PDB file of C-alpha atoms in Angstrom:
ATOM      1  CA  UNK A   1      27.352   2.620 -28.613  1.00 51.00           C
ATOM      2  CA  UNK A   2      25.750   4.691 -31.325  1.00 65.00           C
ATOM      3  CA  UNK A   3      22.073   4.015 -31.934  1.00 70.00           C
ATOM      4  CA  UNK A   4      21.497   2.397 -35.293  1.00 91.00           C
ATOM      5  CA  UNK A   5      17.865   3.471 -35.344  1.00 95.00           C
ATOM      6  CA  UNK A   6      16.410   6.835 -34.339  1.00 96.00           C
ATOM      7  CA  UNK A   7      12.628   6.799 -34.523  1.00 97.00           C
ATOM      8  CA  UNK A   8      10.183   9.683 -33.985  1.00 97.00           C
ATOM      9  CA  UNK A   9       6.644   8.671 -33.076  1.00 97.00           C
ATOM     10  CA  UNK A  10       3.797  11.170 -33.128  1.00 97.00           C
ATOM     11  CA  UNK A  11       0.838   8.990 -32.122  1.00 97.00           C
ATOM     12  CA  UNK A  12      -0.114   5.725 -30.471  1.00 97.00           C
ATOM     13  CA  UNK A  13      -0.770   4.289 -33.934  1.00 96.00           C
ATOM     14  CA  UNK A  14       2.838   5.038 -34.934  1.00 97.00           C
ATOM     15  CA  UNK A  15       4.020   2.542 -32.312  1.00 97.00           C
ATOM     16  CA  UNK A  16       2.201  -0.328 -34.022  1.00 96.00           C
ATOM     17  CA  UNK A  17       3.459   0.831 -37.426  1.00 97.00           C
ATOM     18  CA  UNK A  18       7.039   0.856 -36.126  1.00 97.00           C
ATOM     19  CA  UNK A  19       6.692  -2.650 -34.707  1.00 96.00           C
ATOM     20  CA  UNK A  20       5.128  -3.999 -37.918  1.00 97.00           C
ATOM     21  CA  UNK A  21       7.809  -2.447 -40.117  1.00 96.00           C
ATOM     22  CA  UNK A  22      10.545  -3.830 -37.892  1.00 96.00           C
ATOM     23  CA  UNK A  23       9.060  -7.313 -38.030  1.00 95.00           C
ATOM     24  CA  UNK A  24       8.726  -7.211 -41.837  1.00 97.00           C
ATOM     25  CA  UNK A  25      12.326  -5.997 -42.164  1.00 95.00           C
ATOM     26  CA  UNK A  26      13.731  -8.480 -39.650  1.00 96.00           C
ATOM     27  CA  UNK A  27      14.857  -5.688 -37.326  1.00 94.00           C
ATOM     28  CA  UNK A  28      15.031  -6.387 -33.619  1.00 94.00           C
ATOM     29  CA  UNK A  29      14.876  -3.107 -31.708  1.00 94.00           C
ATOM     30  CA  UNK A  30      16.441  -3.041 -28.250  1.00 94.00           C
ATOM     31  CA  UNK A  31      17.712  -0.599 -25.638  1.00 94.00           C
ATOM     32  CA  UNK A  32      21.164  -0.418 -27.202  1.00 94.00           C
ATOM     33  CA  UNK A  33      20.415  -0.051 -30.902  1.00 95.00           C
ATOM     34  CA  UNK A  34      17.294   2.125 -30.946  1.00 95.00           C
ATOM     35  CA  UNK A  35      16.203   5.448 -29.498  1.00 97.00           C
ATOM     36  CA  UNK A  36      12.490   6.289 -29.731  1.00 98.00           C
ATOM     37  CA  UNK A  37      11.338   9.914 -29.420  1.00 98.00           C
ATOM     38  CA  UNK A  38       7.689  10.513 -28.511  1.00 98.00           C
ATOM     39  CA  UNK A  39       6.564  13.929 -29.710  1.00 97.00           C
ATOM     40  CA  UNK A  40       3.111  14.295 -31.255  1.00 95.00           C
ATOM     41  CA  UNK A  41       1.566  17.336 -32.857  1.00 87.00           C
ATOM     42  CA  UNK A  42      -1.026  18.493 -30.355  1.00 82.00           C
ATOM     43  CA  UNK A  43      -2.632  17.523 -27.078  1.00 81.00           C
ATOM     44  CA  UNK A  44      -3.662  14.035 -28.305  1.00 91.00           C
ATOM     45  CA  UNK A  45      -2.121  11.573 -25.830  1.00 96.00           C
ATOM     46  CA  UNK A  46       0.345   8.872 -26.842  1.00 98.00           C
ATOM     47  CA  UNK A  47      -0.286   5.555 -25.060  1.00 97.00           C
ATOM     48  CA  UNK A  48       2.898   3.616 -24.275  1.00 97.00           C
ATOM     49  CA  UNK A  49       2.825  -0.039 -23.247  1.00 96.00           C
ATOM     50  CA  UNK A  50       4.667  -3.329 -23.667  1.00 95.00           C
ATOM     51  CA  UNK A  51       5.593  -2.669 -27.301  1.00 95.00           C
ATOM     52  CA  UNK A  52       8.221  -0.189 -26.098  1.00 97.00           C
ATOM     53  CA  UNK A  53       9.418  -2.260 -23.142  1.00 95.00           C
ATOM     54  CA  UNK A  54      13.219  -2.574 -23.087  1.00 93.00           C
ATOM     55  CA  UNK A  55      13.724   0.264 -25.587  1.00 96.00           C
ATOM     56  CA  UNK A  56      15.381   3.640 -24.947  1.00 97.00           C
ATOM     57  CA  UNK A  57      12.313   5.923 -24.997  1.00 98.00           C
ATOM     58  CA  UNK A  58      12.337   9.729 -24.662  1.00 98.00           C
ATOM     59  CA  UNK A  59       9.114  11.759 -24.323  1.00 98.00           C
ATOM     60  CA  UNK A  60       9.565  15.334 -25.560  1.00 97.00           C
ATOM     61  CA  UNK A  61       6.024  16.616 -26.081  1.00 94.00           C
ATOM     62  CA  UNK A  62       3.891  18.432 -26.976  1.00 95.00           C
ATOM     63  CA  UNK A  63       1.593  15.378 -26.746  1.00 96.00           C
ATOM     64  CA  UNK A  64       1.109  14.032 -23.215  1.00 97.00           C
ATOM     65  CA  UNK A  65       2.332  10.455 -22.782  1.00 98.00           C
ATOM     66  CA  UNK A  66       0.562   7.730 -20.775  1.00 98.00           C
ATOM     67  CA  UNK A  67       3.097   5.110 -19.656  1.00 98.00           C
ATOM     68  CA  UNK A  68       2.000   1.628 -18.545  1.00 97.00           C
ATOM     69  CA  UNK A  69       3.049  -2.005 -18.264  1.00 96.00           C
ATOM     70  CA  UNK A  70       6.497  -1.526 -16.758  1.00 96.00           C
ATOM     71  CA  UNK A  71       7.916   0.681 -19.509  1.00 97.00           C
ATOM     72  CA  UNK A  72      10.700   3.143 -18.608  1.00 97.00           C
ATOM     73  CA  UNK A  73      10.726   6.591 -20.235  1.00 98.00           C
ATOM     74  CA  UNK A  74      12.993   9.635 -20.025  1.00 98.00           C
ATOM     75  CA  UNK A  75      10.749  12.729 -19.930  1.00 98.00           C
ATOM     76  CA  UNK A  76      12.296  16.022 -21.074  1.00 97.00           C
ATOM     77  CA  UNK A  77      11.689  19.282 -22.890  1.00 90.00           C
ATOM     78  CA  UNK A  78       8.581  20.363 -21.017  1.00 92.00           C
ATOM     79  CA  UNK A  79       6.679  17.141 -21.763  1.00 96.00           C
ATOM     80  CA  UNK A  80       3.851  15.844 -19.591  1.00 97.00           C
ATOM     81  CA  UNK A  81       3.704  12.191 -18.567  1.00 98.00           C
ATOM     82  CA  UNK A  82       1.145  10.056 -16.756  1.00 98.00           C
ATOM     83  CA  UNK A  83       2.802   6.972 -15.286  1.00 98.00           C
ATOM     84  CA  UNK A  84       1.028   3.834 -13.983  1.00 96.00           C
ATOM     85  CA  UNK A  85       1.427   0.122 -13.266  1.00 90.00           C
ATOM     86  CA  UNK A  86       5.020  -0.118 -12.088  1.00 92.00           C
ATOM     87  CA  UNK A  87       6.367   1.931 -14.954  1.00 97.00           C
ATOM     88  CA  UNK A  88       9.324   4.222 -14.419  1.00 97.00           C
ATOM     89  CA  UNK A  89      10.070   7.788 -15.495  1.00 98.00           C
ATOM     90  CA  UNK A  90      13.165   9.902 -15.171  1.00 98.00           C
ATOM     91  CA  UNK A  91      12.021  13.491 -15.624  1.00 98.00           C
ATOM     92  CA  UNK A  92      14.247  16.533 -16.038  1.00 97.00           C
ATOM     93  CA  UNK A  93      13.915  20.121 -17.143  1.00 95.00           C
ATOM     94  CA  UNK A  94      10.495  21.695 -16.883  1.00 95.00           C
ATOM     95  CA  UNK A  95       8.503  18.488 -17.182  1.00 97.00           C
ATOM     96  CA  UNK A  96       5.362  17.420 -15.345  1.00 98.00           C
ATOM     97  CA  UNK A  97       4.633  13.884 -14.152  1.00 98.00           C
ATOM     98  CA  UNK A  98       1.358  12.513 -12.762  1.00 98.00           C
ATOM     99  CA  UNK A  99       2.099   9.251 -10.906  1.00 98.00           C
ATOM    100  CA  UNK A 100      -0.321   6.455  -9.999  1.00 97.00           C
ATOM    101  CA  UNK A 101      -0.258   2.798  -8.932  1.00 94.00           C
ATOM    102  CA  UNK A 102       3.274   1.558  -8.147  1.00 95.00           C
ATOM    103  CA  UNK A 103       4.987   4.048 -10.430  1.00 97.00           C
ATOM    104  CA  UNK A 104       8.639   4.938  -9.919  1.00 98.00           C
ATOM    105  CA  UNK A 105       9.485   8.593 -10.485  1.00 98.00           C
ATOM    106  CA  UNK A 106      12.889  10.276 -10.496  1.00 98.00           C
ATOM    107  CA  UNK A 107      12.905  14.065 -10.841  1.00 98.00           C
ATOM    108  CA  UNK A 108      15.790  16.425 -11.589  1.00 97.00           C
ATOM    109  CA  UNK A 109      16.194  20.121 -12.350  1.00 96.00           C
ATOM    110  CA  UNK A 110      12.824  21.927 -12.381  1.00 96.00           C
ATOM    111  CA  UNK A 111      10.659  18.806 -12.871  1.00 98.00           C
ATOM    112  CA  UNK A 112       7.349  18.533 -11.013  1.00 98.00           C
ATOM    113  CA  UNK A 113       5.414  15.433  -9.939  1.00 98.00           C
ATOM    114  CA  UNK A 114       1.859  15.044  -8.702  1.00 98.00           C
ATOM    115  CA  UNK A 115       1.706  11.769  -6.786  1.00 98.00           C
ATOM    116  CA  UNK A 116      -1.758  10.281  -6.514  1.00 96.00           C
ATOM    117  CA  UNK A 117      -1.193   6.811  -4.974  1.00 97.00           C
ATOM    118  CA  UNK A 118       0.414   5.675  -1.722  1.00 97.00           C
ATOM    119  CA  UNK A 119       2.376   2.959  -3.541  1.00 97.00           C
ATOM    120  CA  UNK A 120       4.328   5.393  -5.741  1.00 97.00           C
ATOM    121  CA  UNK A 121       8.063   5.704  -5.078  1.00 97.00           C
ATOM    122  CA  UNK A 122       9.721   9.031  -5.818  1.00 97.00           C
ATOM    123  CA  UNK A 123      13.135  10.628  -5.741  1.00 98.00           C
ATOM    124  CA  UNK A 124      13.624  14.352  -6.313  1.00 98.00           C
ATOM    125  CA  UNK A 125      16.813  16.395  -6.588  1.00 98.00           C
ATOM    126  CA  UNK A 126      17.995  19.858  -7.593  1.00 97.00           C
ATOM    127  CA  UNK A 127      14.953  22.197  -7.610  1.00 97.00           C
ATOM    128  CA  UNK A 128      12.321  19.538  -8.322  1.00 98.00           C
ATOM    129  CA  UNK A 129       8.977  19.686  -6.540  1.00 98.00           C
ATOM    130  CA  UNK A 130       6.725  16.822  -5.492  1.00 98.00           C
ATOM    131  CA  UNK A 131       3.074  17.558  -4.824  1.00 98.00           C
ATOM    132  CA  UNK A 132       1.365  15.182  -2.404  1.00 98.00           C
ATOM    133  CA  UNK A 133      -2.299  15.230  -1.366  1.00 97.00           C
ATOM    134  CA  UNK A 134      -3.253  16.258   2.138  1.00 95.00           C
ATOM    135  CA  UNK A 135      -3.004  13.627   4.880  1.00 94.00           C
ATOM    136  CA  UNK A 136      -5.701  10.974   4.641  1.00 95.00           C
ATOM    137  CA  UNK A 137      -6.056  11.093   0.845  1.00 96.00           C
ATOM    138  CA  UNK A 138      -4.576   8.602  -1.658  1.00 95.00           C
ATOM    139  CA  UNK A 139      -0.958   9.533  -2.367  1.00 96.00           C
ATOM    140  CA  UNK A 140      -0.342  11.263   0.955  1.00 96.00           C
ATOM    141  CA  UNK A 141       1.755   8.344   2.233  1.00 96.00           C
ATOM    142  CA  UNK A 142       3.915   7.867  -0.883  1.00 97.00           C
ATOM    143  CA  UNK A 143       7.628   7.416  -0.254  1.00 96.00           C
ATOM    144  CA  UNK A 144       9.662  10.356  -1.560  1.00 97.00           C
ATOM    145  CA  UNK A 145      13.399  10.836  -1.144  1.00 98.00           C
ATOM    146  CA  UNK A 146      14.704  14.415  -1.398  1.00 98.00           C
ATOM    147  CA  UNK A 147      18.162  15.711  -2.323  1.00 97.00           C
ATOM    148  CA  UNK A 148      19.504  19.208  -2.888  1.00 96.00           C
ATOM    149  CA  UNK A 149      16.812  21.901  -2.892  1.00 97.00           C
ATOM    150  CA  UNK A 150      13.964  19.561  -3.858  1.00 98.00           C
ATOM    151  CA  UNK A 151      10.802  19.937  -1.837  1.00 97.00           C
ATOM    152  CA  UNK A 152       7.479  18.331  -1.030  1.00 97.00           C
ATOM    153  CA  UNK A 153       4.378  20.494  -1.272  1.00 97.00           C
ATOM    154  CA  UNK A 154       1.057  19.360   0.254  1.00 95.00           C
ATOM    155  CA  UNK A 155      -2.053  20.102  -1.786  1.00 90.00           C
TER     156      UNK A 155
END
């Protein structure tokens, strides 16, 4: 399936503009017909929520992305993501993920995750690294599955 729509968003406001334009045009974006790239111009964060639920979303940076409300995002190209509320990220390359509150994190290649809640689930492979707080602090008891040369590092 070739995506009919390729959309580049550079700010949180661009998400609302995309949704409004789609509604006016009668376009129904979904996982199979649309790919959304989150880039930005600087360090201003892009807030991702329900509007991008069930879409194919790729965070590439340089803007950090805050992911909430069950949205799934592929994080690549050195991007930084903050994931919360049962949202899911698949991070590869030299990306950085900060995970909180029931987040699901899958890491590949050189990706790094900082897990800050016990209810985060993580999986790391290749040379990925997962940073967990010292025992007794929130995040220290998070479940992390390791494959390949992936490792857990205690802070």
